[in-house]
mmCIF file with all atom_site columns, C-alpha atoms in Angstrom:
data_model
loop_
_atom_site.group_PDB
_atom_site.id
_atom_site.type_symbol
_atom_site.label_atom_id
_atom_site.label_alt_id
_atom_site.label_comp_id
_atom_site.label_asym_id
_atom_site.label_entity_id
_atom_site.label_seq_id
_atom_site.pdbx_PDB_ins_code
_atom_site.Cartn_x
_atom_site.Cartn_y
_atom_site.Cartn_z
_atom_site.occupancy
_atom_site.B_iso_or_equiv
_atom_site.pdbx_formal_charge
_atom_site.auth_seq_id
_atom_site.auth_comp_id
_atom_site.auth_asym_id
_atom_site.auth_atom_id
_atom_site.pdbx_PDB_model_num
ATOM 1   C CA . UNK A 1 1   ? -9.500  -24.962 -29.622 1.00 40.00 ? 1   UNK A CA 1
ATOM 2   C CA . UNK A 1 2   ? -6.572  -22.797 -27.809 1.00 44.00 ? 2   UNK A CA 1
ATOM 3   C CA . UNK A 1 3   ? -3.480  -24.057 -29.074 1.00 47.00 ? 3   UNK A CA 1
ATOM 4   C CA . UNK A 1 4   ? -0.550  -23.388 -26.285 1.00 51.00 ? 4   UNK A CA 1
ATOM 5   C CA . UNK A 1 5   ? 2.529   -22.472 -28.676 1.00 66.00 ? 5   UNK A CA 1
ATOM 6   C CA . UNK A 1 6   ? 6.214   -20.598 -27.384 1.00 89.00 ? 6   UNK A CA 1
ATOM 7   C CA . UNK A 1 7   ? 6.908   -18.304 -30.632 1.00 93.00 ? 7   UNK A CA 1
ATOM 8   C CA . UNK A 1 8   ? 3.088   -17.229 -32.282 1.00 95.00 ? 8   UNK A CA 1
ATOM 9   C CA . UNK A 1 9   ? 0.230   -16.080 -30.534 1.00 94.00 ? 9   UNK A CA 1
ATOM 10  C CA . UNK A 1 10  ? -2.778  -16.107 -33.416 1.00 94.00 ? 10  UNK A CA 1
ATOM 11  C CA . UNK A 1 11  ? -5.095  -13.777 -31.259 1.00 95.00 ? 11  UNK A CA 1
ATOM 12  C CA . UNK A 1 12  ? -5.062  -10.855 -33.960 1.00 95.00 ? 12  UNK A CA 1
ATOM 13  C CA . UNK A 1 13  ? -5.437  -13.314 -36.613 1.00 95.00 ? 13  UNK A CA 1
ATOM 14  C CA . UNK A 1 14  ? -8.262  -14.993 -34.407 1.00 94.00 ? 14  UNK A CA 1
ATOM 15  C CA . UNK A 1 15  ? -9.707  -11.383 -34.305 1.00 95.00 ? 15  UNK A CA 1
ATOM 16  C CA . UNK A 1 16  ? -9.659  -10.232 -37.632 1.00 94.00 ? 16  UNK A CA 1
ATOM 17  C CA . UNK A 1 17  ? -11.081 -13.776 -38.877 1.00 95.00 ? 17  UNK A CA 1
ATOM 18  C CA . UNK A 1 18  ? -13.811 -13.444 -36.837 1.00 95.00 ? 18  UNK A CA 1
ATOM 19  C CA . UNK A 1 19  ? -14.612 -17.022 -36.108 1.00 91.00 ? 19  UNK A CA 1
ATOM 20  C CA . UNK A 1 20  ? -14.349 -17.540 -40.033 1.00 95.00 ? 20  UNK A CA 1
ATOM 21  C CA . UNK A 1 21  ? -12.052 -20.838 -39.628 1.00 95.00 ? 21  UNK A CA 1
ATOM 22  C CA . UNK A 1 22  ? -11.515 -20.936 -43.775 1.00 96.00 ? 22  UNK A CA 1
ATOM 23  C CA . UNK A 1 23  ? -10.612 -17.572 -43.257 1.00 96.00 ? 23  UNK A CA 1
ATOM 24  C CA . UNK A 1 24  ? -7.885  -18.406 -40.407 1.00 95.00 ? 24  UNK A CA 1
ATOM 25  C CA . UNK A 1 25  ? -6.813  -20.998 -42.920 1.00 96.00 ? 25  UNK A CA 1
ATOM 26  C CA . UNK A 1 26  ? -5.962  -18.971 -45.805 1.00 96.00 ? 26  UNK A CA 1
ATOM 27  C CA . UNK A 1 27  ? -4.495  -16.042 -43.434 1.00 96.00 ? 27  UNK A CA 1
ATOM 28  C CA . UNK A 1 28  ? -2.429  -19.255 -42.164 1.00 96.00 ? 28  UNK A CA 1
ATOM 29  C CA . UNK A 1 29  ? -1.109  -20.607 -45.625 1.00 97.00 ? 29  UNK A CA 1
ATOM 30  C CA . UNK A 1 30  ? -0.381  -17.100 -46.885 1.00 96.00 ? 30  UNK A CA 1
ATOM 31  C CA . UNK A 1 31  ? 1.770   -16.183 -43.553 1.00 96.00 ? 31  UNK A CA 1
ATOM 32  C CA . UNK A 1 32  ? 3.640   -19.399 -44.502 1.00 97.00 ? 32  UNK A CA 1
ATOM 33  C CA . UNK A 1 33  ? 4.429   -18.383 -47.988 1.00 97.00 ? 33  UNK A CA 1
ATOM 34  C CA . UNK A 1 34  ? 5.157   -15.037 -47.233 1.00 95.00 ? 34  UNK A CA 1
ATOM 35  C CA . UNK A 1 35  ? 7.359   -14.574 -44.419 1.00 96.00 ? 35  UNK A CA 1
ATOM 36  C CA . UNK A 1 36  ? 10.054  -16.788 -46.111 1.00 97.00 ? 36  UNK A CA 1
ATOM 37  C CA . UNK A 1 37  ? 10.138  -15.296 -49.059 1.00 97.00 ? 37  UNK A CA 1
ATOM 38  C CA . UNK A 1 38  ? 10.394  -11.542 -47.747 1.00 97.00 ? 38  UNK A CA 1
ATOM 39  C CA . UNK A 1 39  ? 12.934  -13.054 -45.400 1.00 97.00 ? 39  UNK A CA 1
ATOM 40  C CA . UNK A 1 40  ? 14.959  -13.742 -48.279 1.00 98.00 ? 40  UNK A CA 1
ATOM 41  C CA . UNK A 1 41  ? 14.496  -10.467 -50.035 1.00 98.00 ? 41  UNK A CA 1
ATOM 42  C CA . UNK A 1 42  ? 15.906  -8.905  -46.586 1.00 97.00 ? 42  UNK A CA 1
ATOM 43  C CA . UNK A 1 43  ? 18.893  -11.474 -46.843 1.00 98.00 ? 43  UNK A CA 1
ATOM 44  C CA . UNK A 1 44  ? 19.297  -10.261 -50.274 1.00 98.00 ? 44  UNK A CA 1
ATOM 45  C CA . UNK A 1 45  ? 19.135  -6.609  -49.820 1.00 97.00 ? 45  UNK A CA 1
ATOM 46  C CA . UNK A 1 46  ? 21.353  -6.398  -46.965 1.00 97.00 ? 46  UNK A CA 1
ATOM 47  C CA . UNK A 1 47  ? 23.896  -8.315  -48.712 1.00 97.00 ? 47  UNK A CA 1
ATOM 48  C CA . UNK A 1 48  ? 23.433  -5.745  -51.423 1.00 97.00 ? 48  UNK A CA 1
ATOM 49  C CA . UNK A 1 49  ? 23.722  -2.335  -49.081 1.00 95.00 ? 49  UNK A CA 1
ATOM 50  C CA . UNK A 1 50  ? 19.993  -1.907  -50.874 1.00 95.00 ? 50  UNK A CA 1
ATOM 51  C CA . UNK A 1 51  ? 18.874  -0.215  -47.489 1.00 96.00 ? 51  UNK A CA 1
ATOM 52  C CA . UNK A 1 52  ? 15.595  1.458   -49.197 1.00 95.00 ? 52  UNK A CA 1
ATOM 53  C CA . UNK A 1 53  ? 14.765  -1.511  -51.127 1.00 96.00 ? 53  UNK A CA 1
ATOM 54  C CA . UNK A 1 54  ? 15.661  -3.439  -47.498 1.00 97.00 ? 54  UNK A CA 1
ATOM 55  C CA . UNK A 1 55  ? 13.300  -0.478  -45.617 1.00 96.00 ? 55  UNK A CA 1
ATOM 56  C CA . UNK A 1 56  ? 10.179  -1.127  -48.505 1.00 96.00 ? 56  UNK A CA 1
ATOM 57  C CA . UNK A 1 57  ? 10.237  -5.066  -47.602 1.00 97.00 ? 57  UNK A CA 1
ATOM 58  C CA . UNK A 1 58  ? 10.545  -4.678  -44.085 1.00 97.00 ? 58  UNK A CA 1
ATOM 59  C CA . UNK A 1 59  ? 7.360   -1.914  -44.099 1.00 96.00 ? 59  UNK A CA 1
ATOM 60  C CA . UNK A 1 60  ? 5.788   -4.403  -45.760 1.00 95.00 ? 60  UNK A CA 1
ATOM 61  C CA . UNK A 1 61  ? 5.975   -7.198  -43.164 1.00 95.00 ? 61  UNK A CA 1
ATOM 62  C CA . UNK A 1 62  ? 4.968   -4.822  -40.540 1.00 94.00 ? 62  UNK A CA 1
ATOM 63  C CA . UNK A 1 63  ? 1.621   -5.100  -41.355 1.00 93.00 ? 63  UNK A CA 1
ATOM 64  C CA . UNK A 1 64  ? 2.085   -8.861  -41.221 1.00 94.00 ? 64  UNK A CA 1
ATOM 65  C CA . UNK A 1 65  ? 3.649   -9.727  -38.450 1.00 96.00 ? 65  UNK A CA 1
ATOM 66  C CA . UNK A 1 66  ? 0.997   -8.698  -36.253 1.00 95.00 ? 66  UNK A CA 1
ATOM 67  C CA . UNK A 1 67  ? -0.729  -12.208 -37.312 1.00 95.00 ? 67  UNK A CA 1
ATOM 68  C CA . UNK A 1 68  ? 2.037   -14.134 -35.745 1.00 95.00 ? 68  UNK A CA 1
ATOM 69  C CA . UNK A 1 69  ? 2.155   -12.242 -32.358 1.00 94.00 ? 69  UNK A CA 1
ATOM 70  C CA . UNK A 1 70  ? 5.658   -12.587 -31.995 1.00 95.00 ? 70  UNK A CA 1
ATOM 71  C CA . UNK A 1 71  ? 7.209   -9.817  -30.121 1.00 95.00 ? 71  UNK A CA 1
ATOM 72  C CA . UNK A 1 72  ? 10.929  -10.396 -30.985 1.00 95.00 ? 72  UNK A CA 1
ATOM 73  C CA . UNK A 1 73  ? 10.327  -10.916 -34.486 1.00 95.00 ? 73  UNK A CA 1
ATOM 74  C CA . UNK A 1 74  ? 8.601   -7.102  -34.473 1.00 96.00 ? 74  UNK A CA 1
ATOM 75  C CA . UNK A 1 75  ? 11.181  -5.565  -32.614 1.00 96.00 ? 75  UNK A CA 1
ATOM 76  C CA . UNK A 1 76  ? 13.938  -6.947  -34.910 1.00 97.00 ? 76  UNK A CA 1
ATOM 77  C CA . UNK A 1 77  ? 11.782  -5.783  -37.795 1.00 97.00 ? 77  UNK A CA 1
ATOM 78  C CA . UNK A 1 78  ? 11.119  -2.280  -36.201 1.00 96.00 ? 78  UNK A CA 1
ATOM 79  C CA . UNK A 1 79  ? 15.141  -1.922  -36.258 1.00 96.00 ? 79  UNK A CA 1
ATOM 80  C CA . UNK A 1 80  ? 15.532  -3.224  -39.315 1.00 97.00 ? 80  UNK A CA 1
ATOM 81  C CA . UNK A 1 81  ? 12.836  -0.491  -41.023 1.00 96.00 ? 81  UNK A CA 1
ATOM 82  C CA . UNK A 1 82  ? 13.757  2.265   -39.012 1.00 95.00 ? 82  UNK A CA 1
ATOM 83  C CA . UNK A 1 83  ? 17.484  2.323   -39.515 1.00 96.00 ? 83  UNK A CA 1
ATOM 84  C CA . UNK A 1 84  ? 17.415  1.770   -43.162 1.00 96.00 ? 84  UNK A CA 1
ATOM 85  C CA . UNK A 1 85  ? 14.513  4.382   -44.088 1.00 92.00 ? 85  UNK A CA 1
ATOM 86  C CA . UNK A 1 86  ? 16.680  7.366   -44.410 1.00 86.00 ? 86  UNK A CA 1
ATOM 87  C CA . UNK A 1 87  ? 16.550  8.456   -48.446 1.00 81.00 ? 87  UNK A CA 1
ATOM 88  C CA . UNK A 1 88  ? 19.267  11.379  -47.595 1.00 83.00 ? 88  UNK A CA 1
ATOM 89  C CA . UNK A 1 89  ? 21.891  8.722   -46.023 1.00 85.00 ? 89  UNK A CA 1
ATOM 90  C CA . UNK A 1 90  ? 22.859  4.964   -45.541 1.00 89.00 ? 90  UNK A CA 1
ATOM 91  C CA . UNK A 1 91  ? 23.449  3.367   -42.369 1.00 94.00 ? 91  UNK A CA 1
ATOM 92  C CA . UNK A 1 92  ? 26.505  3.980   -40.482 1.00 94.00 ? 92  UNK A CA 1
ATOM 93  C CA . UNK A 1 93  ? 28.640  1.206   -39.499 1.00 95.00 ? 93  UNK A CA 1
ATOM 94  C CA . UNK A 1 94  ? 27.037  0.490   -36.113 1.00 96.00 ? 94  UNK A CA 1
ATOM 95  C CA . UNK A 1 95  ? 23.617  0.753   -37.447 1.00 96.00 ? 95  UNK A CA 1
ATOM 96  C CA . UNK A 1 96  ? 24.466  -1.831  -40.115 1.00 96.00 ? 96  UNK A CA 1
ATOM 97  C CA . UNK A 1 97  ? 25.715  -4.039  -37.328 1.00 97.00 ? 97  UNK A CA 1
ATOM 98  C CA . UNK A 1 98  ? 22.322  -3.610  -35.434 1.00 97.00 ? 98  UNK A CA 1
ATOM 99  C CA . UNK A 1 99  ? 20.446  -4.179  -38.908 1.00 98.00 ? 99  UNK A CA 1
ATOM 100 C CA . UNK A 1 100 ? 23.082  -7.750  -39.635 1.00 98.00 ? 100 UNK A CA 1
ATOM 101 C CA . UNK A 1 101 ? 21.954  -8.896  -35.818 1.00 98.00 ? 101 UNK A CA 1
ATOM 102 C CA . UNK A 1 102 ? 17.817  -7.790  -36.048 1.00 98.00 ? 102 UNK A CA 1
ATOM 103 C CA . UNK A 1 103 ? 18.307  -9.817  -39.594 1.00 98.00 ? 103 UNK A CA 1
ATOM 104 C CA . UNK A 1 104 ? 19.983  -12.691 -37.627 1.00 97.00 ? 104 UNK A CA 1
ATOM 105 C CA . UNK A 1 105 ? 17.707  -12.503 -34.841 1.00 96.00 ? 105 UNK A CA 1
ATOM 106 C CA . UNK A 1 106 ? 14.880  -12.862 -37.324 1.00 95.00 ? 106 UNK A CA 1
ATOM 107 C CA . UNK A 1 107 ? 16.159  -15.839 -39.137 1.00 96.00 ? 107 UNK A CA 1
ATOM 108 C CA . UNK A 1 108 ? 16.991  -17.772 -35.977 1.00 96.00 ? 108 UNK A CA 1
ATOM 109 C CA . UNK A 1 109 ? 13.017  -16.985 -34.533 1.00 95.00 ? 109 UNK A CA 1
ATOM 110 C CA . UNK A 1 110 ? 11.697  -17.881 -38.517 1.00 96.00 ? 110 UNK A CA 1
ATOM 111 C CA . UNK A 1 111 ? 11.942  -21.773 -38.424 1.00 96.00 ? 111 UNK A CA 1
ATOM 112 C CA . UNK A 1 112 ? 10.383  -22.024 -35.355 1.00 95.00 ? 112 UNK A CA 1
ATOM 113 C CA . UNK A 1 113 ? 7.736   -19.807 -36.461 1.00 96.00 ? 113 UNK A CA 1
ATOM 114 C CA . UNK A 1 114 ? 6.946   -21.692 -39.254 1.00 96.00 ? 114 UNK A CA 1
ATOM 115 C CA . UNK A 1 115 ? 6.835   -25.062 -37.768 1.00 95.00 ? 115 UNK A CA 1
ATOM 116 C CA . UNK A 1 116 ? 4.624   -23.655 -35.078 1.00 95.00 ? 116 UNK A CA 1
ATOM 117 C CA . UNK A 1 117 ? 2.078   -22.265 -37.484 1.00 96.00 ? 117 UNK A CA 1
ATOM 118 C CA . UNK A 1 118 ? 2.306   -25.578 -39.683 1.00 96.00 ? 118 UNK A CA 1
ATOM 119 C CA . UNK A 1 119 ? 1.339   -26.875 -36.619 1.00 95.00 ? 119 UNK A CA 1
ATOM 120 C CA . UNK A 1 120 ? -1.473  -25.077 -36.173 1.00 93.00 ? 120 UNK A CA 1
ATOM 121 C CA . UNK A 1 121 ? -2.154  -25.623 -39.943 1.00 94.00 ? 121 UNK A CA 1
ATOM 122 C CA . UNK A 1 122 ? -2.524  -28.906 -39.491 1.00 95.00 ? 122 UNK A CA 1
ATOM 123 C CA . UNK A 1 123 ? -4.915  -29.158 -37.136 1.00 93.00 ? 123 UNK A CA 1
ATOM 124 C CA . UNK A 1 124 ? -7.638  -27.470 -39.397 1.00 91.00 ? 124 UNK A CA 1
#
C-alpha cells in the first residue's frame, strides 16, 4: 500500500525493512518516541548555550531522520549540527540566530510529522 503523505516519505525505511512489515512497525513506533524527545533536548540545550551537548543530539538524529524523508527537517538539522560543533568556540550571534530559526523550523515541521506517521501507524 503507497500511502500519499505532504511531510514523510518512508522509502528508506521501506528499504531498510525489506518488506518486513513488523519491522516497519517498530522502526515506526520508535521514530515516534524519539524525535520528540530529542526535540526537546535541542529546546533545552539551546536555551542553555549547551552548543556541544546541542551538536551530540543533533548528530544523533542525523542518522534518523533519513526514515522520515523529510528534506526541511534535514536541512534545519544539518544547520543546527554544523554551527554548534566547534569545541574551540561558540556560535556567534548570527549563527545562534540561524540555529533559534533551524530549531523553530523544526518544531513547526514536527507535529505534522508525527501525525503523518501515526497515520501511517495506524494503518498496520
Amino acid at each position: 500500500m503507497h500511502t500519499t503523505m505532504n511531510l514523510t516519505n518512508l522509502d528508506y525505511l521501506k528499504l531498510m525493512a525489506d518488506g518486513d512489515r513488523d519491522m516497519e512497525q517498530t522502526m515506526l513506533e520508535m521514530l515516534l518516541v524519539e524525535l520528540p524527545e530529542e526535540f526537546d533536548k535541542m529546546k533545552t540545550l539551546f536555551a542553555a548555550s549547551a552548543w556541544l551537548p546541542l551538536s551530540k543530539v543533533s548528530h544523533k538524529m542525523k542518522s534518523t531522520l533519513p526514515f522520515i524523508g523529510n528534506d526541511e527537517l534535514t536541512s534545519a538539522n544539518l544547520r543546527i549540527e554544523q554551527l554548534t560543533k566547534q569545541e574551540d568556540h561558540p556560535p556567534l550571534k548570527d549563527e545562534i540566530i540561524i540555529i533559534e530559526n533551524s530549531i523553530q523550523q523544526f518544531g513547526n515541521l514536527l507535529p505534522g510529522v508525527i501525525e503523518e506517521l501515526n497515520k501511517i501507524l495506524n494503518t498496520y
